[in-house]
Amino acid sequence: MKQRVLAKDGKNFDLHVWFPDTACNKAIILSHGMAEHIERYDSFAKACNKQGIAVFGANHRGHGPNAERLGHFADINGWQLVLDDLDSVIDFVNEEYEVKPVLLGHSMGSFAARHYAVQNGTKLSALVLCGSNHQGVLMFRLGLIAAKLVKVFTGGSTPSPFLEKLSFGNYNSKIKPLRTEQDWLCRDESIVDAYIADPYCGFTPTPQFWIDLLQGLTDMSSAEAFARIPADLPIMIISGDSDPVNNYGKGITALENALREGGV
């Protein structure tokens, strides 16, 4: 089912809701990844329902069938709008269902979830970071320079294959033989094929999208940001052992260390 939620900028968006058959007092909020959409999590949500857990999730800006423009958060302040939308969902669940939820973010959604915990971690009962990463801010700053230069020449709202290749170009480097350009996503070929066939997956983001994301990554990766995550917030980190997003395990080890150094 779907429910309408009012965003902080006055827009409305659909919140997808999966309820268990029995009454429950546990809830998970989903924060999905880049170039996909919330309905891909249907089987996961139903598995949670069998454990008595309600699941809620909305498409991030620039994602899903109701996106104003696929691959584009907003012309201005897009990353914060994504975080504000998460806050609207969490407030809605707290108020309507009187439950303090777990926030689960996957891939890009894990970065949004972590940044949300920096800003509003006290609203969560726990945080799950799936397919995540952590690295120094230098690469993010270099990426920001590249994205801003591309924006100068092409505009902020035109999809950029160059920036996409710059970000994902090496993700298939360890896969032999290579069947598709999306093989890095999953070992299960049926999942890869479904992703490729889905018109709301695999689109090319805009320069402004990358500027928003990279600025967010820069802001959330400082020692000061980690120190703002509540020290008593339970955090689970999970990831594929051959996931290039987390640099094949190195990134999640770095993430764990940064969280511990920050006081979690």
mmCIF file of C-alpha atoms in Angstrom:
data_model
loop_
_atom_site.group_PDB
_atom_site.id
_atom_site.type_symbol
_atom_site.label_atom_id
_atom_site.label_comp_id
_atom_site.label_asym_id
_atom_site.label_seq_id
_atom_site.Cartn_x
_atom_site.Cartn_y
_atom_site.Cartn_z
ATOM 1 C CA MET A 1 0.000 0.000 0.000
ATOM 2 C CA LYS A 2 0.966 3.644 -0.331
ATOM 3 C CA GLN A 3 0.475 6.683 1.869
ATOM 4 C CA ARG A 4 1.067 10.326 0.991
ATOM 5 C CA VAL A 5 3.655 12.210 3.003
ATOM 6 C CA LEU A 6 4.260 15.946 3.006
ATOM 7 C CA ALA A 7 7.897 16.881 2.365
ATOM 8 C CA LYS A 8 9.537 19.800 4.132
ATOM 9 C CA ASP A 9 9.570 21.859 0.915
ATOM 10 C CA GLY A 10 5.797 21.472 0.516
ATOM 11 C CA LYS A 11 5.797 18.687 -2.070
ATOM 12 C CA ASN A 12 3.990 15.395 -1.550
ATOM 13 C CA PHE A 13 5.501 11.977 -2.183
ATOM 14 C CA ASP A 14 4.379 8.357 -1.981
ATOM 15 C CA LEU A 15 5.471 6.269 0.977
ATOM 16 C CA HIS A 16 5.393 2.544 0.240
ATOM 17 C CA VAL A 17 4.221 0.534 3.244
ATOM 18 C CA TRP A 18 4.517 -3.202 3.880
ATOM 19 C CA PHE A 19 2.598 -4.387 6.960
ATOM 20 C CA PRO A 20 2.819 -7.814 8.600
ATOM 21 C CA ASP A 21 -0.403 -9.766 9.053
ATOM 22 C CA THR A 22 -0.074 -9.520 12.823
ATOM 23 C CA ALA A 23 0.261 -6.458 15.012
ATOM 24 C CA CYS A 24 3.843 -5.255 15.409
ATOM 25 C CA ASN A 25 5.880 -2.636 17.198
ATOM 26 C CA LYS A 26 8.986 -2.833 15.018
ATOM 27 C CA ALA A 27 9.662 -0.885 11.840
ATOM 28 C CA ILE A 28 12.381 -0.495 9.228
ATOM 29 C CA ILE A 29 12.765 2.570 7.011
ATOM 30 C CA LEU A 30 14.477 1.795 3.685
ATOM 31 C CA SER A 31 16.870 4.190 1.937
ATOM 32 C CA HIS A 32 17.514 2.723 -1.516
ATOM 33 C CA GLY A 33 20.556 2.975 -3.763
ATOM 34 C CA MET A 34 21.482 5.060 -6.784
ATOM 35 C CA ALA A 35 19.694 4.535 -10.103
ATOM 36 C CA GLU A 36 17.136 2.096 -8.699
ATOM 37 C CA HIS A 37 13.810 2.436 -6.869
ATOM 38 C CA ILE A 38 12.002 1.341 -3.729
ATOM 39 C CA GLU A 39 9.824 -1.342 -5.314
ATOM 40 C CA ARG A 40 12.926 -3.464 -5.931
ATOM 41 C CA TYR A 41 12.846 -4.111 -2.171
ATOM 42 C CA ASP A 42 9.459 -5.815 -2.229
ATOM 43 C CA SER A 43 10.747 -9.347 -1.501
ATOM 44 C CA PHE A 44 12.984 -8.059 1.299
ATOM 45 C CA ALA A 45 10.085 -6.147 2.852
ATOM 46 C CA LYS A 46 7.814 -9.192 2.716
ATOM 47 C CA ALA A 47 10.523 -11.293 4.378
ATOM 48 C CA CYS A 48 10.629 -8.696 7.164
ATOM 49 C CA ASN A 49 6.842 -8.861 7.437
ATOM 50 C CA LYS A 50 7.094 -12.595 8.149
ATOM 51 C CA GLN A 51 9.239 -11.653 11.158
ATOM 52 C CA GLY A 52 6.579 -9.207 12.385
ATOM 53 C CA ILE A 53 8.379 -6.099 11.126
ATOM 54 C CA ALA A 54 6.658 -3.275 9.231
ATOM 55 C CA VAL A 55 8.666 -1.726 6.394
ATOM 56 C CA PHE A 56 8.423 1.784 4.940
ATOM 57 C CA GLY A 57 10.248 3.349 2.029
ATOM 58 C CA ALA A 58 9.980 6.159 -0.503
ATOM 59 C CA ASN A 59 11.826 6.851 -3.725
ATOM 60 C CA HIS A 60 14.585 9.380 -3.346
ATOM 61 C CA ARG A 61 14.328 12.520 -5.422
ATOM 62 C CA GLY A 62 15.255 11.826 -9.034
ATOM 63 C CA HIS A 63 14.312 8.150 -8.722
ATOM 64 C CA GLY A 64 11.251 6.042 -9.506
ATOM 65 C CA PRO A 65 8.263 6.524 -11.831
ATOM 66 C CA ASN A 66 7.192 9.833 -10.277
ATOM 67 C CA ALA A 67 10.586 11.529 -10.516
ATOM 68 C CA GLU A 68 10.552 15.017 -12.013
ATOM 69 C CA ARG A 69 13.815 14.082 -13.762
ATOM 70 C CA LEU A 70 15.574 10.731 -13.412
ATOM 71 C CA GLY A 71 19.100 11.099 -12.073
ATOM 72 C CA HIS A 72 18.623 14.646 -10.796
ATOM 73 C CA PHE A 73 17.871 15.378 -7.129
ATOM 74 C CA ALA A 74 17.098 19.076 -7.609
ATOM 75 C CA ASP A 75 18.590 22.197 -9.116
ATOM 76 C CA ILE A 76 19.532 23.505 -5.652
ATOM 77 C CA ASN A 77 20.313 21.782 -2.349
ATOM 78 C CA GLY A 78 19.371 18.330 -3.640
ATOM 79 C CA TRP A 79 21.233 16.185 -1.108
ATOM 80 C CA GLN A 80 19.709 17.992 1.867
ATOM 81 C CA LEU A 81 16.277 17.530 0.294
ATOM 82 C CA VAL A 82 16.949 13.768 0.233
ATOM 83 C CA LEU A 83 17.835 13.881 3.938
ATOM 84 C CA ASP A 84 14.796 16.036 4.684
ATOM 85 C CA ASP A 85 12.557 13.503 2.933
ATOM 86 C CA LEU A 86 13.982 10.737 5.135
ATOM 87 C CA ASP A 87 13.230 12.918 8.138
ATOM 88 C CA SER A 88 9.638 13.401 6.953
ATOM 89 C CA VAL A 89 9.202 9.622 6.645
ATOM 90 C CA ILE A 90 10.710 8.953 10.065
ATOM 91 C CA ASP A 91 8.569 11.637 11.703
ATOM 92 C CA PHE A 92 5.499 10.188 9.957
ATOM 93 C CA VAL A 93 6.229 6.677 11.229
ATOM 94 C CA ASN A 94 6.941 7.966 14.744
ATOM 95 C CA GLU A 95 3.723 9.952 14.859
ATOM 96 C CA GLU A 96 1.333 7.624 13.012
ATOM 97 C CA TYR A 97 2.541 4.295 14.367
ATOM 98 C CA GLU A 98 4.299 5.325 17.599
ATOM 99 C CA VAL A 99 7.411 3.328 16.845
ATOM 100 C CA LYS A 100 11.042 4.434 16.753
ATOM 101 C CA PRO A 101 12.340 2.860 13.538
ATOM 102 C CA VAL A 102 15.527 1.259 12.289
ATOM 103 C CA LEU A 103 16.966 3.080 9.270
ATOM 104 C CA LEU A 104 18.465 0.741 6.664
ATOM 105 C CA GLY A 105 20.377 2.267 3.774
ATOM 106 C CA HIS A 106 21.865 0.450 0.796
ATOM 107 C CA SER A 107 24.794 1.744 -1.302
ATOM 108 C CA MET A 108 24.062 5.443 -2.004
ATOM 109 C CA GLY A 109 21.160 5.061 0.398
ATOM 110 C CA SER A 110 23.630 4.027 3.100
ATOM 111 C CA PHE A 111 25.415 7.350 2.686
ATOM 112 C CA ALA A 112 22.112 9.162 3.056
ATOM 113 C CA ALA A 113 21.293 7.044 6.111
ATOM 114 C CA ARG A 114 24.656 7.754 7.709
ATOM 115 C CA HIS A 115 24.390 11.475 7.031
ATOM 116 C CA TYR A 116 20.884 11.380 8.469
ATOM 117 C CA ALA A 117 22.291 9.824 11.641
ATOM 118 C CA VAL A 118 24.724 12.746 11.860
ATOM 119 C CA GLN A 119 21.833 15.206 11.742
ATOM 120 C CA ASN A 120 19.020 13.297 13.488
ATOM 121 C CA GLY A 121 20.403 10.083 14.946
ATOM 122 C CA THR A 122 18.397 10.391 18.160
ATOM 123 C CA LYS A 123 15.209 9.675 16.170
ATOM 124 C CA LEU A 124 16.449 6.165 15.311
ATOM 125 C CA SER A 125 16.460 2.949 17.301
ATOM 126 C CA ALA A 126 19.283 1.539 15.141
ATOM 127 C CA LEU A 127 21.130 2.074 11.860
ATOM 128 C CA VAL A 128 22.009 -0.532 9.207
ATOM 129 C CA LEU A 129 24.560 0.381 6.537
ATOM 130 C CA CYS A 130 24.530 -2.062 3.621
ATOM 131 C CA GLY A 131 27.009 -1.957 0.735
ATOM 132 C CA SER A 132 28.607 1.163 2.170
ATOM 133 C CA ASN A 133 32.089 2.695 2.189
ATOM 134 C CA HIS A 134 34.337 5.270 3.807
ATOM 135 C CA GLN A 135 37.408 7.024 2.472
ATOM 136 C CA GLY A 136 39.245 10.309 2.852
ATOM 137 C CA VAL A 137 37.655 13.450 1.476
ATOM 138 C CA LEU A 138 40.378 14.140 -1.113
ATOM 139 C CA MET A 139 38.758 11.913 -3.756
ATOM 140 C CA PHE A 140 35.379 13.513 -3.100
ATOM 141 C CA ARG A 141 36.877 16.980 -3.536
ATOM 142 C CA LEU A 142 38.568 15.978 -6.791
ATOM 143 C CA GLY A 143 35.269 14.531 -7.982
ATOM 144 C CA LEU A 144 33.522 17.766 -7.061
ATOM 145 C CA ILE A 145 35.967 19.748 -9.189
ATOM 146 C CA ALA A 146 35.332 17.414 -12.141
ATOM 147 C CA ALA A 147 31.546 17.588 -11.729
ATOM 148 C CA LYS A 148 31.567 21.381 -11.501
ATOM 149 C CA LEU A 149 33.715 21.633 -14.642
ATOM 150 C CA VAL A 150 31.350 19.349 -16.552
ATOM 151 C CA LYS A 151 28.422 21.453 -15.347
ATOM 152 C CA VAL A 152 30.068 24.566 -16.797
ATOM 153 C CA PHE A 153 30.222 22.994 -20.245
ATOM 154 C CA THR A 154 27.044 20.892 -20.361
ATOM 155 C CA GLY A 155 24.744 22.403 -17.738
ATOM 156 C CA GLY A 156 23.662 20.890 -14.453
ATOM 157 C CA SER A 157 20.659 18.886 -15.621
ATOM 158 C CA THR A 158 22.028 17.003 -18.657
ATOM 159 C CA PRO A 159 22.958 13.348 -17.966
ATOM 160 C CA SER A 160 26.734 12.916 -17.904
ATOM 161 C CA PRO A 161 28.135 9.587 -19.184
ATOM 162 C CA PHE A 162 31.630 10.953 -18.507
ATOM 163 C CA LEU A 163 31.018 11.420 -14.772
ATOM 164 C CA GLU A 164 29.243 8.073 -14.611
ATOM 165 C CA LYS A 165 32.245 6.318 -16.156
ATOM 166 C CA LEU A 166 34.598 8.239 -13.886
ATOM 167 C CA SER A 167 32.694 6.890 -10.870
ATOM 168 C CA PHE A 168 31.847 3.324 -11.966
ATOM 169 C CA GLY A 169 34.423 2.636 -14.664
ATOM 170 C CA ASN A 170 36.424 0.094 -12.639
ATOM 171 C CA TYR A 171 33.551 -1.758 -11.012
ATOM 172 C CA ASN A 172 33.694 -4.720 -13.409
ATOM 173 C CA SER A 173 37.491 -4.956 -13.477
ATOM 174 C CA LYS A 174 37.680 -8.132 -11.365
ATOM 175 C CA ILE A 175 34.846 -9.993 -13.111
ATOM 176 C CA LYS A 176 35.910 -12.537 -15.721
ATOM 177 C CA PRO A 177 34.259 -13.354 -18.036
ATOM 178 C CA LEU A 178 32.111 -10.245 -18.195
ATOM 179 C CA ARG A 179 28.516 -10.919 -19.276
ATOM 180 C CA THR A 180 26.988 -7.408 -18.958
ATOM 181 C CA GLU A 181 28.098 -3.931 -17.909
ATOM 182 C CA GLN A 182 26.068 -4.361 -14.707
ATOM 183 C CA ASP A 183 27.624 -7.661 -13.566
ATOM 184 C CA TRP A 184 29.178 -6.005 -10.504
ATOM 185 C CA LEU A 185 25.730 -5.492 -8.993
ATOM 186 C CA CYS A 186 25.063 -9.090 -7.968
ATOM 187 C CA ARG A 187 26.228 -12.677 -8.422
ATOM 188 C CA ASP A 188 22.647 -13.669 -9.263
ATOM 189 C CA GLU A 189 22.303 -13.200 -13.032
ATOM 190 C CA SER A 190 18.506 -12.989 -12.815
ATOM 191 C CA ILE A 191 18.801 -9.952 -10.530
ATOM 192 C CA VAL A 192 21.243 -8.290 -12.934
ATOM 193 C CA ASP A 193 18.954 -8.994 -15.894
ATOM 194 C CA ALA A 194 15.910 -7.626 -14.050
ATOM 195 C CA TYR A 195 17.849 -4.456 -13.219
ATOM 196 C CA ILE A 196 18.868 -3.981 -16.867
ATOM 197 C CA ALA A 197 15.286 -4.533 -18.057
ATOM 198 C CA ASP A 198 13.809 -2.111 -15.518
ATOM 199 C CA PRO A 199 13.151 1.330 -17.086
ATOM 200 C CA TYR A 200 13.679 2.988 -13.697
ATOM 201 C CA CYS A 201 17.099 1.442 -13.083
ATOM 202 C CA GLY A 202 20.525 2.154 -14.502
ATOM 203 C CA PHE A 203 19.909 5.705 -15.712
ATOM 204 C CA THR A 204 22.747 8.236 -16.024
ATOM 205 C CA PRO A 205 22.828 10.987 -13.359
ATOM 206 C CA THR A 206 23.381 14.666 -14.068
ATOM 207 C CA PRO A 207 26.385 16.820 -13.057
ATOM 208 C CA GLN A 208 24.275 18.520 -10.380
ATOM 209 C CA PHE A 209 23.390 15.101 -8.954
ATOM 210 C CA TRP A 210 27.103 14.319 -8.582
ATOM 211 C CA ILE A 211 27.815 17.739 -7.100
ATOM 212 C CA ASP A 212 25.086 17.211 -4.498
ATOM 213 C CA LEU A 213 26.198 13.667 -3.665
ATOM 214 C CA LEU A 214 29.925 14.431 -3.521
ATOM 215 C CA GLN A 215 29.360 17.499 -1.339
ATOM 216 C CA GLY A 216 27.258 15.361 0.986
ATOM 217 C CA LEU A 217 29.977 12.689 1.111
ATOM 218 C CA THR A 218 32.557 15.356 1.894
ATOM 219 C CA ASP A 219 30.464 16.809 4.709
ATOM 220 C CA MET A 220 29.626 13.450 6.322
ATOM 221 C CA SER A 221 33.167 12.052 6.175
ATOM 222 C CA SER A 222 34.871 14.458 8.553
ATOM 223 C CA ALA A 223 35.841 13.459 12.087
ATOM 224 C CA GLU A 224 33.426 16.113 13.359
ATOM 225 C CA ALA A 225 30.532 14.509 11.492
ATOM 226 C CA PHE A 226 31.277 11.037 12.879
ATOM 227 C CA ALA A 227 31.425 12.521 16.375
ATOM 228 C CA ARG A 228 27.857 13.841 15.949
ATOM 229 C CA ILE A 229 26.401 10.358 15.498
ATOM 230 C CA PRO A 230 24.886 9.383 18.873
ATOM 231 C CA ALA A 231 27.382 7.252 20.768
ATOM 232 C CA ASP A 232 24.681 4.826 21.919
ATOM 233 C CA LEU A 233 23.111 4.270 18.466
ATOM 234 C CA PRO A 234 23.430 0.564 17.541
ATOM 235 C CA ILE A 235 24.936 0.244 14.049
ATOM 236 C CA MET A 236 25.201 -2.827 11.826
ATOM 237 C CA ILE A 237 27.474 -2.799 8.758
ATOM 238 C CA ILE A 238 26.839 -5.478 6.117
ATOM 239 C CA SER A 239 28.261 -5.859 2.639
ATOM 240 C CA GLY A 240 29.084 -8.230 -0.182
ATOM 241 C CA ASP A 241 32.647 -9.531 0.032
ATOM 242 C CA SER A 242 33.209 -8.751 -3.658
ATOM 243 C CA ASP A 243 31.410 -5.414 -3.730
ATOM 244 C CA PRO A 244 33.469 -2.726 -5.520
ATOM 245 C CA VAL A 245 31.458 0.015 -3.800
ATOM 246 C CA ASN A 246 33.204 -0.860 -0.511
ATOM 247 C CA ASN A 247 36.546 -1.512 -2.241
ATOM 248 C CA TYR A 248 36.225 -5.250 -1.652
ATOM 249 C CA GLY A 249 35.973 -4.946 2.114
ATOM 250 C CA LYS A 250 38.526 -2.208 2.745
ATOM 251 C CA GLY A 251 35.893 0.517 2.766
ATOM 252 C CA ILE A 252 33.675 -1.070 5.397
ATOM 253 C CA THR A 253 36.698 -1.727 7.641
ATOM 254 C CA ALA A 254 37.569 1.965 7.301
ATOM 255 C CA LEU A 255 33.944 2.835 8.060
ATOM 256 C CA GLU A 256 33.921 0.733 11.220
ATOM 257 C CA ASN A 257 37.164 2.345 12.385
ATOM 258 C CA ALA A 258 35.861 5.863 11.700
ATOM 259 C CA LEU A 259 32.645 5.156 13.618
ATOM 260 C CA ARG A 260 34.567 3.804 16.601
ATOM 261 C CA GLU A 261 36.987 6.737 16.538
ATOM 262 C CA GLY A 262 33.958 9.021 16.472
ATOM 263 C CA GLY A 263 32.733 7.494 19.716
ATOM 264 C CA VAL A 264 30.051 5.050 18.560
#
